mmCIF file of C-alpha atoms in Angstrom:
data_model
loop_
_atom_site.group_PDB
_atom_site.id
_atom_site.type_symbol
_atom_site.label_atom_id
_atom_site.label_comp_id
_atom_site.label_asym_id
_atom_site.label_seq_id
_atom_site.Cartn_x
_atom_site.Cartn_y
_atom_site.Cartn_z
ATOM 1 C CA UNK A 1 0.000 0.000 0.000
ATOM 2 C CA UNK A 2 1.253 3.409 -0.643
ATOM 3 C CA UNK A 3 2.322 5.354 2.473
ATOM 4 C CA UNK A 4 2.389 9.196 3.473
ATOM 5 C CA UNK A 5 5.260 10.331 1.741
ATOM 6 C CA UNK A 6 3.679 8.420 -1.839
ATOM 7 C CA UNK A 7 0.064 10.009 -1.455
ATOM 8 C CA UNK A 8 1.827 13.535 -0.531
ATOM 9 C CA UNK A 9 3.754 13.196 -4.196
ATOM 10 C CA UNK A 10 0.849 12.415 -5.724
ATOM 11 C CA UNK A 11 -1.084 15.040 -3.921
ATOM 12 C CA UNK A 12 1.781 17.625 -5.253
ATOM 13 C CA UNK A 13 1.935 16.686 -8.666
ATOM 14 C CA UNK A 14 -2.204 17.297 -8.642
ATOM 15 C CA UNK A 15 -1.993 21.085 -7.689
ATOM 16 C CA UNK A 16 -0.907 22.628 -11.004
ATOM 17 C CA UNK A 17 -3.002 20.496 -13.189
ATOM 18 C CA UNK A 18 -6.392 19.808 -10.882
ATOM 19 C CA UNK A 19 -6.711 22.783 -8.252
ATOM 20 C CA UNK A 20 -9.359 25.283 -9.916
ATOM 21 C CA UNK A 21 -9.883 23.560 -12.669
ATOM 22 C CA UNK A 22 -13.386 22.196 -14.057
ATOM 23 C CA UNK A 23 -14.346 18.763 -14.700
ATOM 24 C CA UNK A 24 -15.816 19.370 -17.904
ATOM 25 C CA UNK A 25 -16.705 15.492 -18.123
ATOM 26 C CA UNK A 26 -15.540 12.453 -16.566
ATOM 27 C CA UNK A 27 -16.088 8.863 -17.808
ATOM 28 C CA UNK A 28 -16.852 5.657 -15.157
ATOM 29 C CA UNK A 29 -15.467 2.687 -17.489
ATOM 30 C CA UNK A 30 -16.570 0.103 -15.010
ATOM 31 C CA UNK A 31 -18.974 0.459 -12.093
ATOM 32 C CA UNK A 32 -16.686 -0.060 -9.087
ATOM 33 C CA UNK A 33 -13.028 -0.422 -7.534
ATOM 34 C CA UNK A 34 -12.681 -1.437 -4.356
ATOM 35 C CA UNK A 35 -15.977 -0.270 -3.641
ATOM 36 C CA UNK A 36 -19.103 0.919 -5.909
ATOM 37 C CA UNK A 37 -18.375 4.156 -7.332
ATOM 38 C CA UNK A 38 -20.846 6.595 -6.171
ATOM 39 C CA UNK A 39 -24.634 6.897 -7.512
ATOM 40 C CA UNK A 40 -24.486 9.163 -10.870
ATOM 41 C CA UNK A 41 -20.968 9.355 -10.807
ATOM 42 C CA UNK A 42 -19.877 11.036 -13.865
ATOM 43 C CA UNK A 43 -22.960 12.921 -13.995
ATOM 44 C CA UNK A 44 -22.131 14.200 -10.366
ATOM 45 C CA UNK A 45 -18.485 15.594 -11.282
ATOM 46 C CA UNK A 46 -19.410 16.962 -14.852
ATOM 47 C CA UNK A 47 -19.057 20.808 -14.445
ATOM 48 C CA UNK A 48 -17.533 21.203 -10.805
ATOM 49 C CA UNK A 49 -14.937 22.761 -10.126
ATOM 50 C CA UNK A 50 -11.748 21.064 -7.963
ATOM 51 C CA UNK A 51 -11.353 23.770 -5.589
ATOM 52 C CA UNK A 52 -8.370 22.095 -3.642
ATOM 53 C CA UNK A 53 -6.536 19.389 -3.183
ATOM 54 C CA UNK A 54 -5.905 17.997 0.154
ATOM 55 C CA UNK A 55 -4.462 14.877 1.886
ATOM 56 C CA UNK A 56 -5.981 12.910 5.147
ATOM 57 C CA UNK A 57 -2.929 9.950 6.011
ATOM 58 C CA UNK A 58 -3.480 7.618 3.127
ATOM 59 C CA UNK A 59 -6.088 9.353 1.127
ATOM 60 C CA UNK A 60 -6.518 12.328 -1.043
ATOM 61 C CA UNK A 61 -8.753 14.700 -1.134
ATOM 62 C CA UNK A 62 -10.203 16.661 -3.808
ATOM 63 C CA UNK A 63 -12.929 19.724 -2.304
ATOM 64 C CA UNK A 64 -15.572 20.864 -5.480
ATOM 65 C CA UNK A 65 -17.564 23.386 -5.440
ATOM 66 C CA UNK A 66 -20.956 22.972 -3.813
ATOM 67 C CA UNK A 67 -19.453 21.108 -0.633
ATOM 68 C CA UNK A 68 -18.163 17.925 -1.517
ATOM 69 C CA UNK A 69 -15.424 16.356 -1.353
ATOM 70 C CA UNK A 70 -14.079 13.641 -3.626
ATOM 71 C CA UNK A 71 -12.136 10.948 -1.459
ATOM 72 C CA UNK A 72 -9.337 8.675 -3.905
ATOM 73 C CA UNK A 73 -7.174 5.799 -2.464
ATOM 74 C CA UNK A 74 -4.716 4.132 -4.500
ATOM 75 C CA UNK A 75 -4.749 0.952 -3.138
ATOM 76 C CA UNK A 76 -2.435 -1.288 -4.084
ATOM 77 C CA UNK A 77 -1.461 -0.562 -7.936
ATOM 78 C CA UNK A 78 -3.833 2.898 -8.662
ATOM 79 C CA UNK A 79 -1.683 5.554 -10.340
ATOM 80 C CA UNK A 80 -2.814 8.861 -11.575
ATOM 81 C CA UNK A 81 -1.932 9.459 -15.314
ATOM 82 C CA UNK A 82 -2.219 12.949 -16.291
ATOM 83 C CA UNK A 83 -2.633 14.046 -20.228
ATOM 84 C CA UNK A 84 -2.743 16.945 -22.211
ATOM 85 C CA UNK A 85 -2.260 20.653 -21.328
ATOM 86 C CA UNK A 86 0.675 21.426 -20.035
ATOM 87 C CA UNK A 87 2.119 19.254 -17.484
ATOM 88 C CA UNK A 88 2.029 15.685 -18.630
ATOM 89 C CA UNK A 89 2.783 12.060 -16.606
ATOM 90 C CA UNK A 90 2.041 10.728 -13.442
ATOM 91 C CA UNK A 91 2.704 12.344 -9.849
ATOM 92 C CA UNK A 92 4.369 10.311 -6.978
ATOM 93 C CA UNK A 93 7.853 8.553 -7.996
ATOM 94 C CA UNK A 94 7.759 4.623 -7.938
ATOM 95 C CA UNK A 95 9.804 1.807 -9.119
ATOM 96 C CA UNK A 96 7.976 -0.766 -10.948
ATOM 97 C CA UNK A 97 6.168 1.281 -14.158
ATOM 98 C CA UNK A 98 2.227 1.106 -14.195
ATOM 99 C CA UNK A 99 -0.112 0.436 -16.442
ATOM 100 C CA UNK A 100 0.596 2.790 -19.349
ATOM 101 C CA UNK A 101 -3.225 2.788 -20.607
ATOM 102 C CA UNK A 102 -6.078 0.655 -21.903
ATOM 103 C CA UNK A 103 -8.018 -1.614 -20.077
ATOM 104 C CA UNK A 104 -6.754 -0.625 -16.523
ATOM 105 C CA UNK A 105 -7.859 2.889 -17.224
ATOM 106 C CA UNK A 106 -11.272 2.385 -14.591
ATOM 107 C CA UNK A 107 -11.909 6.512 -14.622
ATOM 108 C CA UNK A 108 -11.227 9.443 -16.683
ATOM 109 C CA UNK A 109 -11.612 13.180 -15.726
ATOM 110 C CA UNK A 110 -11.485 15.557 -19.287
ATOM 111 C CA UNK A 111 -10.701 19.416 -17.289
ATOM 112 C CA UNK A 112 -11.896 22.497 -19.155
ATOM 113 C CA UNK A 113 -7.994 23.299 -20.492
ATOM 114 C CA UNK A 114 -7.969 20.224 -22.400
ATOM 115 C CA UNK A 115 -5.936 17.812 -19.790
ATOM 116 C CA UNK A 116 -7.123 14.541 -19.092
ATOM 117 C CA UNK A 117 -6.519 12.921 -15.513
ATOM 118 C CA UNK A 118 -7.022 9.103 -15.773
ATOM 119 C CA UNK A 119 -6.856 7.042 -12.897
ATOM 120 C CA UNK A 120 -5.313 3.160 -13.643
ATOM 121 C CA UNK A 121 -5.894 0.593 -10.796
ATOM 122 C CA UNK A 122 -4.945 -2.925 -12.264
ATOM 123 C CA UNK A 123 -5.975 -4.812 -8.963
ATOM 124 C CA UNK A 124 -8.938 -2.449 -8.043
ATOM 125 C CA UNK A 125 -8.075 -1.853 -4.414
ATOM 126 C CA UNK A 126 -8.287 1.249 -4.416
ATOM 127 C CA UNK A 127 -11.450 3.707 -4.439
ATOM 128 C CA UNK A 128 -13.136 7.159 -4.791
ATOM 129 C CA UNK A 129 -15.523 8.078 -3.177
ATOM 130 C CA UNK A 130 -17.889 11.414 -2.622
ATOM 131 C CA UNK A 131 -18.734 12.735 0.640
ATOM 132 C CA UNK A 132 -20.815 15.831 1.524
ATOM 133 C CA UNK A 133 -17.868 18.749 2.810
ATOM 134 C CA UNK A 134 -19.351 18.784 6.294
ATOM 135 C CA UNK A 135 -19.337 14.939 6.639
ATOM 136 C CA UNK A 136 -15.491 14.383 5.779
ATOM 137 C CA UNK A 137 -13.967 13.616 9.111
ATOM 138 C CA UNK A 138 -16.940 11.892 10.063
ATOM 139 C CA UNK A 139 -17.049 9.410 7.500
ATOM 140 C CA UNK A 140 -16.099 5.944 8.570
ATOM 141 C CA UNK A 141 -12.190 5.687 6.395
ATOM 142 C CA UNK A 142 -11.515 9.237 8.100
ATOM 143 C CA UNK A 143 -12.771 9.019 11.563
ATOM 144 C CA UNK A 144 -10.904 8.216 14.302
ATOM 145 C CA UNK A 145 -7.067 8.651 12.602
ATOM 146 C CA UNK A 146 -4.318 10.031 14.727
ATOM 147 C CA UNK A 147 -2.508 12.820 14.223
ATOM 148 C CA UNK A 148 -0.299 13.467 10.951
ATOM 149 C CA UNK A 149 2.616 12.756 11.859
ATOM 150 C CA UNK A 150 4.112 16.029 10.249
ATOM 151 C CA UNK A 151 1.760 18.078 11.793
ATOM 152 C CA UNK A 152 1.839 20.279 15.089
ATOM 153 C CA UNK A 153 -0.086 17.445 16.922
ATOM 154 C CA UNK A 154 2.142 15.284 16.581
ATOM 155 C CA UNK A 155 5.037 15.638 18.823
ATOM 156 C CA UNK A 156 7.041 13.417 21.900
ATOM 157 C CA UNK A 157 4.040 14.564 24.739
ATOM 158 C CA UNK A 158 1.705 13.245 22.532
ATOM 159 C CA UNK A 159 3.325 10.114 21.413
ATOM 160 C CA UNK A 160 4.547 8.715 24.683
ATOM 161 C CA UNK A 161 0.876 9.901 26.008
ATOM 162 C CA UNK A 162 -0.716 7.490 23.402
ATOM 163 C CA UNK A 163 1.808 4.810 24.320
ATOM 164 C CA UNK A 164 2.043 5.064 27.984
ATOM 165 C CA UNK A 165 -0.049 2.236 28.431
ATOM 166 C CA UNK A 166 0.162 0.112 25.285
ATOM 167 C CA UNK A 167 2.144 -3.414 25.574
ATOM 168 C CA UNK A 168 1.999 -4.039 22.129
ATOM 169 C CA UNK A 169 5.686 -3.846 20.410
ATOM 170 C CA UNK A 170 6.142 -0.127 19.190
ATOM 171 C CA UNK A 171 6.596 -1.050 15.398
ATOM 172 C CA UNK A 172 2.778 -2.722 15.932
ATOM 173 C CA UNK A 173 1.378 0.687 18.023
ATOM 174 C CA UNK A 174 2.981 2.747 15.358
ATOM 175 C CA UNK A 175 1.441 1.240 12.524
ATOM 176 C CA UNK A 176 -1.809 2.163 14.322
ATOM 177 C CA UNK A 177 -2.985 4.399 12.303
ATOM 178 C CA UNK A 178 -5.882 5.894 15.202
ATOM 179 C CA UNK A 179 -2.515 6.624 17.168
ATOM 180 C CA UNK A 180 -0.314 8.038 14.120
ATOM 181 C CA UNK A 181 -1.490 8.675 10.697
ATOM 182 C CA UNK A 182 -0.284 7.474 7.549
ATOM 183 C CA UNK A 183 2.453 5.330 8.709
ATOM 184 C CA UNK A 184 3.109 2.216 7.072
ATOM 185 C CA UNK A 185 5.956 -0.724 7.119
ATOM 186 C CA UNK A 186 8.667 1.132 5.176
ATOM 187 C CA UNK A 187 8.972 4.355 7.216
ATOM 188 C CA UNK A 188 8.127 2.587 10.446
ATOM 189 C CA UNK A 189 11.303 0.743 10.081
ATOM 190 C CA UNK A 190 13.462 3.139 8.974
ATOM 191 C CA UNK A 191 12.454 5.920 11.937
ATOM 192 C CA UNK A 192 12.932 3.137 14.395
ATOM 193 C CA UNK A 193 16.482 2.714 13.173
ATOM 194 C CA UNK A 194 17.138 6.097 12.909
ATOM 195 C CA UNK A 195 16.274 6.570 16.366
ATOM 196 C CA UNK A 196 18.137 3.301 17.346
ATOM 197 C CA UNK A 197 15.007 1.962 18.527
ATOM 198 C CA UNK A 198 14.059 -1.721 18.364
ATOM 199 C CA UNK A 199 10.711 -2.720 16.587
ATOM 200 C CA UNK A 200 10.734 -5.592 19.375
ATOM 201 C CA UNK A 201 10.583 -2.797 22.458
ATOM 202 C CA UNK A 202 7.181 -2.518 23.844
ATOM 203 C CA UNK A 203 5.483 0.702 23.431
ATOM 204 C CA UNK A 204 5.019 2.026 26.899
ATOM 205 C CA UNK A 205 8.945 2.081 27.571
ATOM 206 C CA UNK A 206 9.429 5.281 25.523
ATOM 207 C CA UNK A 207 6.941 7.183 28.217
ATOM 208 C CA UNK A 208 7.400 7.378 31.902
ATOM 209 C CA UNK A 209 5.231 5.744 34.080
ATOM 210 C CA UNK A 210 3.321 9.517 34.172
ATOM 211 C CA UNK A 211 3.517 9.048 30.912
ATOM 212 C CA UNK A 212 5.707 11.978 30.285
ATOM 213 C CA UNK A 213 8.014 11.694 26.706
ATOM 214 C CA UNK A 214 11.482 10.060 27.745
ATOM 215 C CA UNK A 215 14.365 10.587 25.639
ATOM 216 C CA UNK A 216 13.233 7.747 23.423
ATOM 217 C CA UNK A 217 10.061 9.318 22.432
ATOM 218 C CA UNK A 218 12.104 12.576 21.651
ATOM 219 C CA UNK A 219 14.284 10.494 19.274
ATOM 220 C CA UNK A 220 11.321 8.582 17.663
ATOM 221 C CA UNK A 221 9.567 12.038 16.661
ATOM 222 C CA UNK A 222 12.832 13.579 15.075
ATOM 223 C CA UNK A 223 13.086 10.560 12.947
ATOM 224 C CA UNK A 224 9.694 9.692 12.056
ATOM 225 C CA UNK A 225 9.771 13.487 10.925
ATOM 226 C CA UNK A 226 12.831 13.150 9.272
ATOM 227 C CA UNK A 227 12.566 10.308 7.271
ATOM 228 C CA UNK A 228 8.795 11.416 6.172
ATOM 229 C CA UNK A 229 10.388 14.282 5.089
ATOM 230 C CA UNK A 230 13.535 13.139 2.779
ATOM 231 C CA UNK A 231 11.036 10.578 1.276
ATOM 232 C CA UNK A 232 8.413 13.563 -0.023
ATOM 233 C CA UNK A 233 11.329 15.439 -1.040
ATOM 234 C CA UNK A 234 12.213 12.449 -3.328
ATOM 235 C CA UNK A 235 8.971 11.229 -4.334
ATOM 236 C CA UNK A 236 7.953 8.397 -2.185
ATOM 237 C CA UNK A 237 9.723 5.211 -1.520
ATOM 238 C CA UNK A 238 9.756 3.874 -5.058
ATOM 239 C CA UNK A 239 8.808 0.650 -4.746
ATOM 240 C CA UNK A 240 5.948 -1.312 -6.170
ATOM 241 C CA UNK A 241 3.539 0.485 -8.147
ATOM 242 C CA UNK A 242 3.405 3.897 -7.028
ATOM 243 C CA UNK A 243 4.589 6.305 -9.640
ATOM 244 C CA UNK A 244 4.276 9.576 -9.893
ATOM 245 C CA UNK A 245 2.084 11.462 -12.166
ATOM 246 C CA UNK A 246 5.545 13.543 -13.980
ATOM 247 C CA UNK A 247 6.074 9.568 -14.192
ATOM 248 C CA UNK A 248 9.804 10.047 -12.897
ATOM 249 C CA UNK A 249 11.331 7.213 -10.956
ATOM 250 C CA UNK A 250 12.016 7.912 -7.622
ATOM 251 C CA UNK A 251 15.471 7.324 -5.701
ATOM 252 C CA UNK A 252 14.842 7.717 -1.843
ATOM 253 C CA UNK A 253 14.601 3.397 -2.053
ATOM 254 C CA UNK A 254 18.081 3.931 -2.479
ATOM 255 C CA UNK A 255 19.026 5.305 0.892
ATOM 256 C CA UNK A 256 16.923 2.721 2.843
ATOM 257 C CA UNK A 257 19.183 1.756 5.730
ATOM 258 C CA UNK A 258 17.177 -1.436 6.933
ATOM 259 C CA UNK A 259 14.016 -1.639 4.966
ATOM 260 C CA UNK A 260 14.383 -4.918 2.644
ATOM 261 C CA UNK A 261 18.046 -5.323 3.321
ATOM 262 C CA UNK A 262 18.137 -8.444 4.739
ATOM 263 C CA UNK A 263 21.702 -9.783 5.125
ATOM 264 C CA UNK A 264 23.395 -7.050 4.364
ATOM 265 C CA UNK A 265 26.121 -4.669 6.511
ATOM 266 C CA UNK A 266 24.710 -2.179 8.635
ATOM 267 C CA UNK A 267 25.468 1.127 7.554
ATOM 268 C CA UNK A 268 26.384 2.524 10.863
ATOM 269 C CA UNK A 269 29.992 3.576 11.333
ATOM 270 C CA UNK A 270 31.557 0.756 13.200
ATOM 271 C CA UNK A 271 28.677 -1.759 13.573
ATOM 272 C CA UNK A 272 29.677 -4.931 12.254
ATOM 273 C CA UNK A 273 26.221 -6.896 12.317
ATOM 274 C CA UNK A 274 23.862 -7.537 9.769
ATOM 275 C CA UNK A 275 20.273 -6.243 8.936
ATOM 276 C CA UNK A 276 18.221 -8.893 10.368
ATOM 277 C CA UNK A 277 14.436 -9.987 9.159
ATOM 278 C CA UNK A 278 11.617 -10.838 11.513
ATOM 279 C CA UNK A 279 7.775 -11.102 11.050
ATOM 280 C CA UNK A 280 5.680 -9.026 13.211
ATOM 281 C CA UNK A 281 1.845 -8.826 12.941
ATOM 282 C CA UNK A 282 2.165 -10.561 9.386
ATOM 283 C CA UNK A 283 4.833 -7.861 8.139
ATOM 284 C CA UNK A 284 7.974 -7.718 7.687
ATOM 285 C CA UNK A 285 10.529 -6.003 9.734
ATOM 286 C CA UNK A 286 14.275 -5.056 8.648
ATOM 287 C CA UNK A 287 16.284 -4.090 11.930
ATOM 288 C CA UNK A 288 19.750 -3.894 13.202
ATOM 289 C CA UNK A 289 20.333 -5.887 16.431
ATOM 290 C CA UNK A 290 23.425 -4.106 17.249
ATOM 291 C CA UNK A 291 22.162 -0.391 16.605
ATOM 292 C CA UNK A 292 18.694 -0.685 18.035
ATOM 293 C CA UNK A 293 17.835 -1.267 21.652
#
């Protein structure tokens, strides 16, 4: 599944293209994704106008005029393509190219200027949706999500707050996504080497028992923040199917210190272990023994 820092490139490389312009048509090619696509779909979006675009953890959103919101996931394989006018490709910088065109092409958005924005799902997990504007963080895939994580709520008092009384491993409480949102596998791993933290530690040792931050917490913020950062700043982790819509490859896969590296010399000055592999919750985890505590 895509993570933050892939839904915030995608998010980016919609602005200049999708923000205040008007659907002039769209086209459903298939009734549903994921889900059913909404009642009169492509009668609903013909002539609004996108008035911003907007990200909630793992999902974009898309406010028209007349207050609703458009709600897209990519799920597991959904690109967005983008056509015409003048910025062409695909936003969000991923590894393994997507479908190109054709029969994966579920829905098509023709804007006023001429630009098409065509969204290709080849697996159909993902989904968009359309919510009354007043209903957004109500509705069921928004309600309840923690804080962004690169957002002023997020921050050591509340993080060893949420996890003062959690004895689930930390990698497991921060893939929560009611207690942090838009965390996923990749990034958890890599902030919890950064911050020489082991995925194996239960959660409530980073808090005191008052459940005031210790110095762990403070570490764990910096590098979830940091490593959400250098990831949007080079398009997303690049693996999979996540591309983005200027259909560059990305690069930040390249600086992964334990994420998929299995085997292979830690990159810490000095340490002479390994990246080791174990399953948690069904996922994978990529750690260093030696480094993380």
């Amino acid at each position: 599944m895509p993570e933050l820092p892939e839904v915030e490139t995608v998010r980016r490389g919609l602005i200049p293209v999708l923000q205040g312009a008007v659907i002039e048509s769209a086209e459903a090619r298939r009734p549903d994704l994921r889900w059913p696509l909404p009642d009169n779909f492509a009668e609903r979006l013909a002539g609004r106008r996108v008035e911003a675009i907007g990200r909630r953890a793992k999902y974009l959103l898309a406010d028209l005029d007349g207050g609703e919101v458009m709600i897209l996931h990519l799920g597991m394989s959904g690109s967005i393509r983008i056509e015409g006018g003048a910025v062409k490709g695909r936003p969000g910088r991923f590894h393994h190219p997507r479908g190109a065109g054709g029969p994966h092409d579920h829905v098509v958005l023709h804007l006023a200027g001429g630009a098409t924005v065509t969204f290709n799902d080849p697996r159909r997990f993902g989904a968009i949706l359309i919510v009354p504007y007043d209903q957004i963080m109500s509705h069921p895939l928004l309600a309840g999500l923690g804080p962004e994580p690169l957002g002023n709520g997020f921050n050591a008092e509340y993080l060893a707050r949420a996890c003062a009384r959690r004895h689930t491993s930390l990698k497991a409480a921060l893939l929560d996504q009611k207690l942090v949102a838009g965390l996923g596998n990749i990034y958890v791993c890599e902030a919890l080497f950064r911050a020489g933290l082991s995925p194996r530690r239960l959660a409530h040792t980073i808090a005191t028992a008052e459940g005031a931050p210790t110095q762990r917490a403070e570490r764990l913020v910096v590098a979830i923040r940091d490593v959400l950062r250098e990831a949007i700043h080079a398009g997303g982790s690049s693996l999979r199917d996540h591309r983005q819509v200027n259909g560059e490859l990305g690069y930040f896969q390249h600086t992964f210190k334990v994420y998929d590296r299995e085997g292979k010399p830690c990159q810490t000055l000095h340490c002479k272990d390994t990246i080791k592999r174990i399953v948690q919750n069904g996922r994978s985890t990529f750690y260093c023994p030696t480094c993380q505590r």
